[in-house]
């Protein structure tokens, strides 16, 4: 039988895929570094970075080589076996963090699901079954499984799916008194993002994180850092908690970790893991050799002085360009974030124009994200070069000119 290749377009999405997304009007077919090309050959500069995932840009040659090499050795084994890439990646994560144990999964939500289950299981084994309360924060995002979406602080994502898991309460981010009001001896964990990513690129203050640590110690609760968006170099240190000098009990990673290959990890310590027996949790694909070999290469490249200090430099370059743009257009209330997770907060009079601005940017050939309702989010490759930054910002300037002149 002769198979004929059918041309797929953006319209095909509306016929074929569950409409839980509304993708941009073009279909990218190729990427290199921070540039993307669509089906018509139009080129874009990509500041969306696959939503903070393609940490080394598109099709990094070293990652391509790693993937190709591993694909000729072994793709998948399951948890009936262990494998060398998973062990090497675990060793690497442990040697560069507070952790002494690692669990691998495939997405951010799964890493958080494992973290929340572990926190409750640990409390049930070391205290009692009633110690199951999880405190998280309004506006937070922890994934889309039913447990993680319930822990997340945005009801629009968790309502209308039937009864939610019990024992979850939300406090105000960066407001320690609201935590003090609800924490008690039945609290098993507090989970927090060090920068609320989806919620609008809002960094946690140092004193807030310090006080969360103290409260967790006082009430014998575990402190969980969701570093799925901030981890693996995004903020200029390998892990964002290193800016705070505070150590969590559990830390979750995903996004940047695989540079575009699906993988996530939950990091914790021997003390907490000591109560675990085989069988209490698991996943078929977790620790997949292809994913782990790519992630190992990602960390090898990112965990170097050159790349990590480059992140801070690129932050400054981008903010410099944004300030020039703002001098001309006076649209930005604030530029916030850390490293290459940047939020441009629009002034209230133009926050309803955010989609108009982003569409105009697309026409000029530059891609941004949103976060919250009035924030333009940038999460580009950690090795985006100066030419791409300057040209991308020029395109942004022209896009605003077309919107506002
Ligand atoms: C993206 C994200 C998640 C969810 O990750 P998925 O891979 O989409 O499941 C969880 N927490 C944070 C902070 C995130 O940014």
mmCIF file of C-alpha atoms and ligand atoms in Angstrom:
data_model
loop_
_atom_site.group_PDB
_atom_site.id
_atom_site.type_symbol
_atom_site.label_atom_id
_atom_site.label_comp_id
_atom_site.label_asym_id
_atom_site.label_seq_id
_atom_site.Cartn_x
_atom_site.Cartn_y
_atom_site.Cartn_z
ATOM 1 C CA UNK A 1 0.000 0.000 0.000
ATOM 2 C CA UNK A 2 1.313 3.426 -0.900
ATOM 3 C CA UNK A 3 1.007 5.806 2.021
ATOM 4 C CA UNK A 4 0.418 9.408 1.103
ATOM 5 C CA UNK A 5 1.568 12.057 3.561
ATOM 6 C CA UNK A 6 -1.377 14.284 4.466
ATOM 7 C CA UNK A 7 -0.626 17.964 4.979
ATOM 8 C CA UNK A 8 -1.511 18.916 8.513
ATOM 9 C CA UNK A 9 -2.213 22.541 9.366
ATOM 10 C CA UNK A 10 -3.194 24.544 12.411
ATOM 11 C CA UNK A 11 -6.836 23.982 11.412
ATOM 12 C CA UNK A 12 -6.322 20.225 11.729
ATOM 13 C CA UNK A 13 -5.863 20.793 15.467
ATOM 14 C CA UNK A 14 -9.454 21.956 15.812
ATOM 15 C CA UNK A 15 -10.685 18.736 14.210
ATOM 16 C CA UNK A 16 -8.339 16.246 15.825
ATOM 17 C CA UNK A 17 -7.155 17.292 19.264
ATOM 18 C CA UNK A 18 -9.059 17.750 22.512
ATOM 19 C CA UNK A 19 -9.597 21.516 22.684
ATOM 20 C CA UNK A 20 -7.963 22.008 26.090
ATOM 21 C CA UNK A 21 -5.437 24.331 24.426
ATOM 22 C CA UNK A 22 -5.709 27.051 21.841
ATOM 23 C CA UNK A 23 -2.348 26.886 20.076
ATOM 24 C CA UNK A 24 -0.819 29.803 18.206
ATOM 25 C CA UNK A 25 -1.911 30.268 14.586
ATOM 26 C CA UNK A 26 1.182 28.700 13.008
ATOM 27 C CA UNK A 27 2.834 25.263 13.240
ATOM 28 C CA UNK A 28 6.587 25.195 13.939
ATOM 29 C CA UNK A 29 8.425 22.504 12.021
ATOM 30 C CA UNK A 30 12.071 23.155 12.853
ATOM 31 C CA UNK A 31 14.145 24.777 15.582
ATOM 32 C CA UNK A 32 17.769 25.682 16.141
ATOM 33 C CA UNK A 33 19.020 27.427 19.252
ATOM 34 C CA UNK A 34 16.512 30.181 20.043
ATOM 35 C CA UNK A 35 15.035 30.310 16.545
ATOM 36 C CA UNK A 36 11.961 28.494 15.237
ATOM 37 C CA UNK A 37 10.612 28.128 11.699
ATOM 38 C CA UNK A 38 6.985 27.457 10.771
ATOM 39 C CA UNK A 39 5.451 25.571 7.842
ATOM 40 C CA UNK A 40 5.725 28.607 5.568
ATOM 41 C CA UNK A 41 9.394 29.154 6.388
ATOM 42 C CA UNK A 42 8.729 32.211 8.584
ATOM 43 C CA UNK A 43 11.320 32.531 11.321
ATOM 44 C CA UNK A 44 10.708 33.435 14.985
ATOM 45 C CA UNK A 45 12.902 34.237 17.983
ATOM 46 C CA UNK A 46 11.682 32.085 20.832
ATOM 47 C CA UNK A 47 11.477 33.626 24.312
ATOM 48 C CA UNK A 48 8.900 31.020 25.382
ATOM 49 C CA UNK A 49 11.499 28.256 25.568
ATOM 50 C CA UNK A 50 8.839 25.541 25.488
ATOM 51 C CA UNK A 51 7.487 27.071 28.741
ATOM 52 C CA UNK A 52 10.853 27.006 30.519
ATOM 53 C CA UNK A 53 11.672 23.540 29.163
ATOM 54 C CA UNK A 54 14.078 23.899 26.231
ATOM 55 C CA UNK A 55 16.783 25.133 28.582
ATOM 56 C CA UNK A 56 19.519 24.664 25.960
ATOM 57 C CA UNK A 57 17.460 25.857 23.012
ATOM 58 C CA UNK A 58 16.148 23.708 20.185
ATOM 59 C CA UNK A 59 18.155 20.745 18.895
ATOM 60 C CA UNK A 60 21.322 21.344 20.904
ATOM 61 C CA UNK A 61 24.033 19.319 19.108
ATOM 62 C CA UNK A 62 25.327 17.640 22.289
ATOM 63 C CA UNK A 63 21.819 16.581 23.339
ATOM 64 C CA UNK A 64 21.130 15.289 19.828
ATOM 65 C CA UNK A 65 24.304 13.232 20.010
ATOM 66 C CA UNK A 66 23.461 11.866 23.474
ATOM 67 C CA UNK A 67 19.954 10.893 22.410
ATOM 68 C CA UNK A 68 21.182 9.216 19.249
ATOM 69 C CA UNK A 69 23.903 7.322 21.079
ATOM 70 C CA UNK A 70 21.569 6.064 23.823
ATOM 71 C CA UNK A 71 18.861 5.185 21.277
ATOM 72 C CA UNK A 72 21.211 2.628 19.786
ATOM 73 C CA UNK A 73 21.899 1.006 23.168
ATOM 74 C CA UNK A 74 18.615 0.819 25.062
ATOM 75 C CA UNK A 75 15.320 2.718 25.089
ATOM 76 C CA UNK A 76 13.275 1.269 27.895
ATOM 77 C CA UNK A 77 13.483 -1.366 30.597
ATOM 78 C CA UNK A 78 10.762 -0.582 33.196
ATOM 79 C CA UNK A 79 11.267 -0.658 36.940
ATOM 80 C CA UNK A 80 11.821 -4.400 36.864
ATOM 81 C CA UNK A 81 15.427 -3.355 36.182
ATOM 82 C CA UNK A 82 17.590 -0.420 37.060
ATOM 83 C CA UNK A 83 19.773 1.166 34.379
ATOM 84 C CA UNK A 84 23.066 3.037 34.083
ATOM 85 C CA UNK A 85 21.773 6.413 32.828
ATOM 86 C CA UNK A 86 19.259 6.640 35.719
ATOM 87 C CA UNK A 87 21.932 5.784 38.275
ATOM 88 C CA UNK A 88 24.376 8.289 36.803
ATOM 89 C CA UNK A 89 21.739 11.038 36.751
ATOM 90 C CA UNK A 90 20.726 10.269 40.347
ATOM 91 C CA UNK A 91 24.358 10.456 41.437
ATOM 92 C CA UNK A 92 24.739 13.794 39.679
ATOM 93 C CA UNK A 93 21.594 15.291 41.262
ATOM 94 C CA UNK A 94 22.637 14.065 44.698
ATOM 95 C CA UNK A 95 26.200 15.341 44.454
ATOM 96 C CA UNK A 96 25.009 18.812 43.450
ATOM 97 C CA UNK A 97 22.144 19.262 45.934
ATOM 98 C CA UNK A 98 21.012 18.714 49.541
ATOM 99 C CA UNK A 99 19.451 15.394 48.551
ATOM 100 C CA UNK A 100 20.553 11.835 49.193
ATOM 101 C CA UNK A 101 17.735 10.044 47.331
ATOM 102 C CA UNK A 102 15.982 10.532 44.001
ATOM 103 C CA UNK A 103 12.731 9.306 42.440
ATOM 104 C CA UNK A 104 12.256 9.703 38.689
ATOM 105 C CA UNK A 105 8.971 10.318 36.899
ATOM 106 C CA UNK A 106 7.914 11.852 33.593
ATOM 107 C CA UNK A 107 6.212 15.170 34.248
ATOM 108 C CA UNK A 108 6.135 17.886 36.845
ATOM 109 C CA UNK A 109 2.728 16.868 38.138
ATOM 110 C CA UNK A 110 3.949 13.321 38.709
ATOM 111 C CA UNK A 111 6.979 14.504 40.665
ATOM 112 C CA UNK A 112 4.686 16.620 42.868
ATOM 113 C CA UNK A 113 2.175 13.790 43.207
ATOM 114 C CA UNK A 114 5.036 11.626 44.508
ATOM 115 C CA UNK A 115 6.148 14.420 46.858
ATOM 116 C CA UNK A 116 2.667 14.937 48.359
ATOM 117 C CA UNK A 117 2.093 11.199 48.749
ATOM 118 C CA UNK A 118 5.514 10.812 50.361
ATOM 119 C CA UNK A 119 4.845 13.655 52.803
ATOM 120 C CA UNK A 120 1.548 12.094 53.911
ATOM 121 C CA UNK A 121 2.981 8.592 54.063
ATOM 122 C CA UNK A 122 5.952 9.775 56.113
ATOM 123 C CA UNK A 123 3.698 11.559 58.600
ATOM 124 C CA UNK A 124 1.426 8.513 58.872
ATOM 125 C CA UNK A 125 4.399 6.273 59.680
ATOM 126 C CA UNK A 126 6.287 8.614 62.012
ATOM 127 C CA UNK A 127 3.265 10.253 63.695
ATOM 128 C CA UNK A 128 -0.340 9.283 63.039
ATOM 129 C CA UNK A 129 -2.871 9.116 60.208
ATOM 130 C CA UNK A 130 -4.441 12.447 61.220
ATOM 131 C CA UNK A 131 -1.248 14.317 60.385
ATOM 132 C CA UNK A 132 -2.142 14.754 56.712
ATOM 133 C CA UNK A 133 -2.770 18.474 56.252
ATOM 134 C CA UNK A 134 -0.960 20.092 53.323
ATOM 135 C CA UNK A 135 -0.540 23.857 53.199
ATOM 136 C CA UNK A 136 0.024 25.539 49.845
ATOM 137 C CA UNK A 137 -0.550 29.037 48.448
ATOM 138 C CA UNK A 138 -3.180 30.903 46.521
ATOM 139 C CA UNK A 139 -2.185 31.471 42.927
ATOM 140 C CA UNK A 140 0.311 28.572 43.018
ATOM 141 C CA UNK A 141 0.571 25.944 40.316
ATOM 142 C CA UNK A 142 1.657 22.358 40.950
ATOM 143 C CA UNK A 143 0.345 20.388 37.965
ATOM 144 C CA UNK A 144 -2.874 18.968 36.546
ATOM 145 C CA UNK A 145 -3.405 15.581 38.164
ATOM 146 C CA UNK A 146 -6.342 15.776 40.542
ATOM 147 C CA UNK A 147 -4.220 15.797 43.700
ATOM 148 C CA UNK A 148 -1.749 18.370 42.365
ATOM 149 C CA UNK A 149 -4.434 20.606 40.918
ATOM 150 C CA UNK A 150 -6.224 20.531 44.269
ATOM 151 C CA UNK A 151 -3.035 21.501 46.084
ATOM 152 C CA UNK A 152 -2.516 24.271 43.517
ATOM 153 C CA UNK A 153 -4.057 27.590 44.437
ATOM 154 C CA UNK A 154 -6.202 28.311 41.386
ATOM 155 C CA UNK A 155 -9.764 27.054 41.680
ATOM 156 C CA UNK A 156 -10.477 27.539 37.988
ATOM 157 C CA UNK A 157 -8.243 24.497 37.391
ATOM 158 C CA UNK A 158 -9.684 22.273 40.138
ATOM 159 C CA UNK A 159 -13.428 23.038 40.173
ATOM 160 C CA UNK A 160 -16.075 20.937 38.402
ATOM 161 C CA UNK A 161 -14.226 17.642 38.656
ATOM 162 C CA UNK A 162 -16.159 16.269 41.614
ATOM 163 C CA UNK A 163 -15.089 15.936 45.237
ATOM 164 C CA UNK A 164 -11.531 17.090 45.897
ATOM 165 C CA UNK A 165 -9.025 15.381 48.161
ATOM 166 C CA UNK A 166 -9.429 16.673 51.717
ATOM 167 C CA UNK A 167 -6.848 18.172 54.031
ATOM 168 C CA UNK A 168 -5.518 20.900 51.727
ATOM 169 C CA UNK A 169 -5.496 24.549 52.827
ATOM 170 C CA UNK A 170 -4.210 27.643 51.105
ATOM 171 C CA UNK A 171 -2.411 30.629 52.599
ATOM 172 C CA UNK A 172 -1.279 33.904 51.044
ATOM 173 C CA UNK A 173 2.072 33.802 49.242
ATOM 174 C CA UNK A 174 4.715 35.972 50.932
ATOM 175 C CA UNK A 175 2.436 36.496 53.956
ATOM 176 C CA UNK A 176 3.731 34.387 56.833
ATOM 177 C CA UNK A 177 0.925 35.347 59.232
ATOM 178 C CA UNK A 178 -1.631 33.586 57.055
ATOM 179 C CA UNK A 179 0.470 30.418 57.363
ATOM 180 C CA UNK A 180 0.796 30.797 61.135
ATOM 181 C CA UNK A 181 -3.005 31.038 61.320
ATOM 182 C CA UNK A 182 -3.572 27.614 59.782
ATOM 183 C CA UNK A 183 -0.530 25.480 60.580
ATOM 184 C CA UNK A 184 -0.877 22.988 63.445
ATOM 185 C CA UNK A 185 0.390 19.604 64.606
ATOM 186 C CA UNK A 186 -1.708 17.870 61.961
ATOM 187 C CA UNK A 187 0.177 19.626 59.162
ATOM 188 C CA UNK A 188 2.408 17.182 57.274
ATOM 189 C CA UNK A 189 3.815 19.526 54.623
ATOM 190 C CA UNK A 190 4.067 23.025 53.224
ATOM 191 C CA UNK A 191 4.631 23.245 49.479
ATOM 192 C CA UNK A 192 5.863 26.418 47.816
ATOM 193 C CA UNK A 193 7.281 27.678 44.524
ATOM 194 C CA UNK A 194 10.343 29.881 44.999
ATOM 195 C CA UNK A 195 9.042 31.966 42.123
ATOM 196 C CA UNK A 196 5.345 31.579 41.403
ATOM 197 C CA UNK A 197 5.692 30.933 37.683
ATOM 198 C CA UNK A 198 2.240 30.419 36.199
ATOM 199 C CA UNK A 199 0.859 32.729 38.873
ATOM 200 C CA UNK A 200 2.672 35.766 37.429
ATOM 201 C CA UNK A 201 6.451 35.402 37.983
ATOM 202 C CA UNK A 202 6.361 36.445 41.648
ATOM 203 C CA UNK A 203 9.527 35.673 43.650
ATOM 204 C CA UNK A 204 9.213 34.475 47.250
ATOM 205 C CA UNK A 205 10.999 36.773 49.688
ATOM 206 C CA UNK A 206 13.970 35.439 51.646
ATOM 207 C CA UNK A 207 12.317 36.070 55.013
ATOM 208 C CA UNK A 208 9.162 34.249 53.901
ATOM 209 C CA UNK A 209 11.095 31.110 52.956
ATOM 210 C CA UNK A 210 13.173 31.327 56.158
ATOM 211 C CA UNK A 211 10.032 31.532 58.254
ATOM 212 C CA UNK A 212 8.379 28.654 56.396
ATOM 213 C CA UNK A 213 11.433 26.557 57.268
ATOM 214 C CA UNK A 214 11.125 27.534 60.934
ATOM 215 C CA UNK A 215 7.409 26.733 61.016
ATOM 216 C CA UNK A 216 8.020 23.337 59.421
ATOM 217 C CA UNK A 217 10.673 22.565 62.027
ATOM 218 C CA UNK A 218 8.374 23.660 64.845
ATOM 219 C CA UNK A 219 5.404 21.566 63.693
ATOM 220 C CA UNK A 220 7.433 18.635 62.332
ATOM 221 C CA UNK A 221 6.116 19.179 58.806
ATOM 222 C CA UNK A 222 8.075 18.665 55.600
ATOM 223 C CA UNK A 223 9.046 21.668 53.492
ATOM 224 C CA UNK A 224 8.573 20.970 49.781
ATOM 225 C CA UNK A 225 10.059 23.286 47.154
ATOM 226 C CA UNK A 226 8.386 22.958 43.771
ATOM 227 C CA UNK A 227 11.325 23.922 41.547
ATOM 228 C CA UNK A 228 9.771 22.492 38.431
ATOM 229 C CA UNK A 229 9.966 25.892 36.739
ATOM 230 C CA UNK A 230 12.855 27.463 38.674
ATOM 231 C CA UNK A 231 15.253 24.505 38.849
ATOM 232 C CA UNK A 232 18.219 23.394 36.734
ATOM 233 C CA UNK A 233 19.835 26.752 36.084
ATOM 234 C CA UNK A 234 16.775 28.846 35.293
ATOM 235 C CA UNK A 235 17.586 31.484 37.925
ATOM 236 C CA UNK A 236 21.369 31.449 37.556
ATOM 237 C CA UNK A 237 22.075 28.790 40.176
ATOM 238 C CA UNK A 238 21.590 25.093 39.549
ATOM 239 C CA UNK A 239 18.692 25.175 42.041
ATOM 240 C CA UNK A 240 16.823 28.265 43.056
ATOM 241 C CA UNK A 241 16.873 27.331 46.770
ATOM 242 C CA UNK A 242 20.606 28.100 46.676
ATOM 243 C CA UNK A 243 19.714 31.813 46.507
ATOM 244 C CA UNK A 244 17.876 31.421 49.817
ATOM 245 C CA UNK A 245 20.309 29.324 51.832
ATOM 246 C CA UNK A 246 17.360 27.283 53.029
ATOM 247 C CA UNK A 247 17.201 23.541 52.562
ATOM 248 C CA UNK A 248 13.905 21.780 51.882
ATOM 249 C CA UNK A 249 12.983 18.214 52.794
ATOM 250 C CA UNK A 250 11.702 17.460 49.311
ATOM 251 C CA UNK A 251 12.377 19.222 46.018
ATOM 252 C CA UNK A 252 10.735 18.588 42.654
ATOM 253 C CA UNK A 253 12.222 19.202 39.214
ATOM 254 C CA UNK A 254 10.969 18.785 35.660
ATOM 255 C CA UNK A 255 10.824 21.335 32.804
ATOM 256 C CA UNK A 256 14.511 22.361 32.258
ATOM 257 C CA UNK A 257 15.765 19.000 33.504
ATOM 258 C CA UNK A 258 15.213 17.190 30.213
ATOM 259 C CA UNK A 259 15.767 20.170 27.926
ATOM 260 C CA UNK A 260 12.672 19.019 26.025
ATOM 261 C CA UNK A 261 12.766 15.292 26.690
ATOM 262 C CA UNK A 262 10.031 14.405 29.226
ATOM 263 C CA UNK A 263 11.487 13.652 32.660
ATOM 264 C CA UNK A 264 10.943 14.784 36.231
ATOM 265 C CA UNK A 265 12.573 14.069 39.540
ATOM 266 C CA UNK A 266 11.752 14.228 43.220
ATOM 267 C CA UNK A 267 14.757 14.785 45.468
ATOM 268 C CA UNK A 268 14.725 13.997 49.175
ATOM 269 C CA UNK A 269 16.807 12.576 52.004
ATOM 270 C CA UNK A 270 17.557 9.176 53.517
ATOM 271 C CA UNK A 271 15.783 10.145 56.728
ATOM 272 C CA UNK A 272 12.469 10.584 54.939
ATOM 273 C CA UNK A 273 12.955 7.643 52.629
ATOM 274 C CA UNK A 274 13.727 5.321 55.556
ATOM 275 C CA UNK A 275 10.033 4.503 56.019
ATOM 276 C CA UNK A 276 9.511 3.438 52.397
ATOM 277 C CA UNK A 277 9.068 -0.142 51.298
ATOM 278 C CA UNK A 278 8.953 -1.438 47.719
ATOM 279 C CA UNK A 279 5.492 -1.110 46.204
ATOM 280 C CA UNK A 280 4.110 2.027 47.871
ATOM 281 C CA UNK A 281 4.582 4.151 44.745
ATOM 282 C CA UNK A 282 5.792 3.779 41.169
ATOM 283 C CA UNK A 283 5.513 4.555 37.476
ATOM 284 C CA UNK A 284 6.231 2.602 34.301
ATOM 285 C CA UNK A 285 8.426 5.122 32.529
ATOM 286 C CA UNK A 286 10.194 6.764 35.498
ATOM 287 C CA UNK A 287 13.967 6.553 35.064
ATOM 288 C CA UNK A 288 13.678 5.764 31.355
ATOM 289 C CA UNK A 289 17.228 5.432 29.920
ATOM 290 C CA UNK A 290 16.649 7.806 26.984
ATOM 291 C CA UNK A 291 15.277 10.537 29.253
ATOM 292 C CA UNK A 292 17.946 10.056 31.921
ATOM 293 C CA UNK A 293 20.837 10.117 29.461
ATOM 294 C CA UNK A 294 19.555 13.375 27.946
ATOM 295 C CA UNK A 295 19.026 14.915 31.403
ATOM 296 C CA UNK A 296 22.547 13.939 32.419
ATOM 297 C CA UNK A 297 23.901 15.828 29.397
ATOM 298 C CA UNK A 298 21.648 18.804 30.186
ATOM 299 C CA UNK A 299 23.078 19.061 33.702
ATOM 300 C CA UNK A 300 26.655 18.560 32.490
ATOM 301 C CA UNK A 301 26.246 21.576 30.230
ATOM 302 C CA UNK A 302 24.236 23.793 32.591
ATOM 303 C CA UNK A 303 26.152 23.127 35.802
ATOM 304 C CA UNK A 304 29.172 25.123 34.677
ATOM 305 C CA UNK A 305 30.282 28.581 35.660
ATOM 306 C CA UNK A 306 29.997 29.745 32.056
ATOM 307 C CA UNK A 307 26.321 28.864 31.621
ATOM 308 C CA UNK A 308 25.161 29.761 35.136
ATOM 309 C CA UNK A 309 26.880 33.154 35.267
ATOM 310 C CA UNK A 310 25.692 33.743 31.691
ATOM 311 C CA UNK A 311 22.091 33.507 32.933
ATOM 312 C CA UNK A 312 22.559 36.534 35.190
ATOM 313 C CA UNK A 313 24.281 38.434 32.361
ATOM 314 C CA UNK A 314 21.477 37.673 29.927
ATOM 315 C CA UNK A 315 18.904 38.764 32.522
ATOM 316 C CA UNK A 316 20.641 42.152 32.664
ATOM 317 C CA UNK A 317 20.827 42.420 28.867
ATOM 318 C CA UNK A 318 17.119 41.672 28.494
ATOM 319 C CA UNK A 319 16.097 44.065 31.264
ATOM 320 C CA UNK A 320 18.302 46.775 29.712
ATOM 321 C CA UNK A 321 16.518 46.364 26.366
ATOM 322 C CA UNK A 322 13.093 46.248 28.051
ATOM 323 C CA UNK A 323 13.815 49.500 29.875
ATOM 324 C CA UNK A 324 14.641 51.184 26.562
ATOM 325 C CA UNK A 325 11.367 49.884 25.129
ATOM 326 C CA UNK A 326 9.481 51.141 28.152
ATOM 327 C CA UNK A 327 11.007 54.621 27.891
ATOM 328 C CA UNK A 328 9.330 54.879 24.509
ATOM 329 C CA UNK A 329 5.970 53.198 25.244
ATOM 330 C CA UNK A 330 5.432 53.535 29.046
ATOM 331 C CA UNK A 331 3.482 50.281 29.215
ATOM 332 C CA UNK A 332 5.340 48.290 31.874
ATOM 333 C CA UNK A 333 4.527 48.685 35.540
ATOM 334 C CA UNK A 334 7.381 46.445 36.673
ATOM 335 C CA UNK A 335 9.935 43.965 35.376
ATOM 336 C CA UNK A 336 10.429 41.125 37.868
ATOM 337 C CA UNK A 337 11.753 37.605 38.225
ATOM 338 C CA UNK A 338 15.214 36.162 38.412
ATOM 339 C CA UNK A 339 17.682 34.876 35.847
ATOM 340 C CA UNK A 340 15.852 33.818 32.720
ATOM 341 C CA UNK A 341 12.400 33.677 34.257
ATOM 342 C CA UNK A 342 11.223 37.225 33.674
ATOM 343 C CA UNK A 343 7.796 38.783 34.124
ATOM 344 C CA UNK A 344 6.826 42.066 32.485
ATOM 345 C CA UNK A 345 3.863 43.433 34.426
ATOM 346 C CA UNK A 346 1.676 45.603 32.233
ATOM 347 C CA UNK A 347 0.184 48.822 33.580
ATOM 348 C CA UNK A 348 -3.464 48.378 34.448
ATOM 349 C CA UNK A 349 -4.712 50.564 31.558
ATOM 350 C CA UNK A 350 -3.188 48.166 28.992
ATOM 351 C CA UNK A 351 -3.535 44.777 30.727
ATOM 352 C CA UNK A 352 -6.543 43.995 28.496
ATOM 353 C CA UNK A 353 -4.260 44.490 25.477
ATOM 354 C CA UNK A 354 -1.904 41.654 26.386
ATOM 355 C CA UNK A 355 -3.148 39.334 23.621
ATOM 356 C CA UNK A 356 -3.061 42.142 21.079
ATOM 357 C CA UNK A 357 0.549 42.842 22.051
ATOM 358 C CA UNK A 358 1.587 39.174 21.885
ATOM 359 C CA UNK A 359 -0.132 38.707 18.501
ATOM 360 C CA UNK A 360 1.614 41.765 17.137
ATOM 361 C CA UNK A 361 4.891 40.299 18.439
ATOM 362 C CA UNK A 362 4.194 37.043 16.585
ATOM 363 C CA UNK A 363 3.667 38.945 13.347
ATOM 364 C CA UNK A 364 7.067 40.575 13.900
ATOM 365 C CA UNK A 365 8.600 37.150 14.594
ATOM 366 C CA UNK A 366 9.084 37.010 18.353
ATOM 367 C CA UNK A 367 7.368 34.632 20.783
ATOM 368 C CA UNK A 368 6.499 35.377 24.429
ATOM 369 C CA UNK A 369 4.334 33.701 27.067
ATOM 370 C CA UNK A 370 1.801 35.058 29.504
ATOM 371 C CA UNK A 371 1.535 34.414 33.257
ATOM 372 C CA UNK A 372 -1.371 35.476 35.410
ATOM 373 C CA UNK A 373 -3.679 37.940 33.636
ATOM 374 C CA UNK A 374 -1.416 40.928 33.008
ATOM 375 C CA UNK A 375 2.114 39.585 32.850
ATOM 376 C CA UNK A 376 4.202 38.836 29.763
ATOM 377 C CA UNK A 377 6.550 35.988 30.685
ATOM 378 C CA UNK A 378 9.947 35.256 29.172
ATOM 379 C CA UNK A 379 11.600 31.869 29.771
ATOM 380 C CA UNK A 380 14.102 31.534 26.935
ATOM 381 C CA UNK A 381 17.004 29.163 26.460
ATOM 382 C CA UNK A 382 19.674 29.632 29.143
ATOM 383 C CA UNK A 383 22.228 29.982 26.367
ATOM 384 C CA UNK A 384 20.294 32.399 24.157
ATOM 385 C CA UNK A 385 22.927 34.579 22.464
ATOM 386 C CA UNK A 386 23.212 38.351 22.437
ATOM 387 C CA UNK A 387 22.216 38.657 18.776
ATOM 388 C CA UNK A 388 18.946 36.816 19.453
ATOM 389 C CA UNK A 389 18.275 38.930 22.542
ATOM 390 C CA UNK A 390 18.880 42.244 20.765
ATOM 391 C CA UNK A 391 17.049 41.264 17.601
ATOM 392 C CA UNK A 392 14.169 39.785 19.594
ATOM 393 C CA UNK A 393 13.802 42.999 21.561
ATOM 394 C CA UNK A 394 13.929 45.034 18.337
ATOM 395 C CA UNK A 395 11.075 42.945 16.997
ATOM 396 C CA UNK A 396 9.185 43.536 20.270
ATOM 397 C CA UNK A 397 9.743 47.282 19.853
ATOM 398 C CA UNK A 398 8.337 47.205 16.323
ATOM 399 C CA UNK A 399 5.402 45.109 17.499
ATOM 400 C CA UNK A 400 4.510 47.724 20.126
ATOM 401 C CA UNK A 401 4.957 50.500 17.616
ATOM 402 C CA UNK A 402 2.330 48.833 15.422
ATOM 403 C CA UNK A 403 -0.024 48.388 18.392
ATOM 404 C CA UNK A 404 0.326 51.862 19.813
ATOM 405 C CA UNK A 405 1.274 54.325 17.119
HETATM 406 C C1 LIG B 1 4.854 23.320 34.893
HETATM 407 C C2 LIG B 1 4.751 23.201 36.357
HETATM 408 C C3 LIG B 1 4.206 22.057 36.965
HETATM 409 C C4 LIG B 1 3.574 20.945 36.185
HETATM 410 O O1 LIG B 1 4.467 20.281 35.328
HETATM 411 P P1 LIG B 1 3.863 19.296 34.191
HETATM 412 O O2 LIG B 1 5.099 18.740 33.539
HETATM 413 O O3 LIG B 1 3.046 20.141 33.285
HETATM 414 O O4 LIG B 1 3.056 18.272 34.875
HETATM 415 C C5 LIG B 1 4.216 21.997 38.348
HETATM 416 N N1 LIG B 1 4.734 22.977 39.088
HETATM 417 C C6 LIG B 1 5.270 24.085 38.541
HETATM 418 C C7 LIG B 1 5.843 25.154 39.428
HETATM 419 C C8 LIG B 1 5.284 24.244 37.159
HETATM 420 O O5 LIG B 1 5.784 25.364 36.627
#
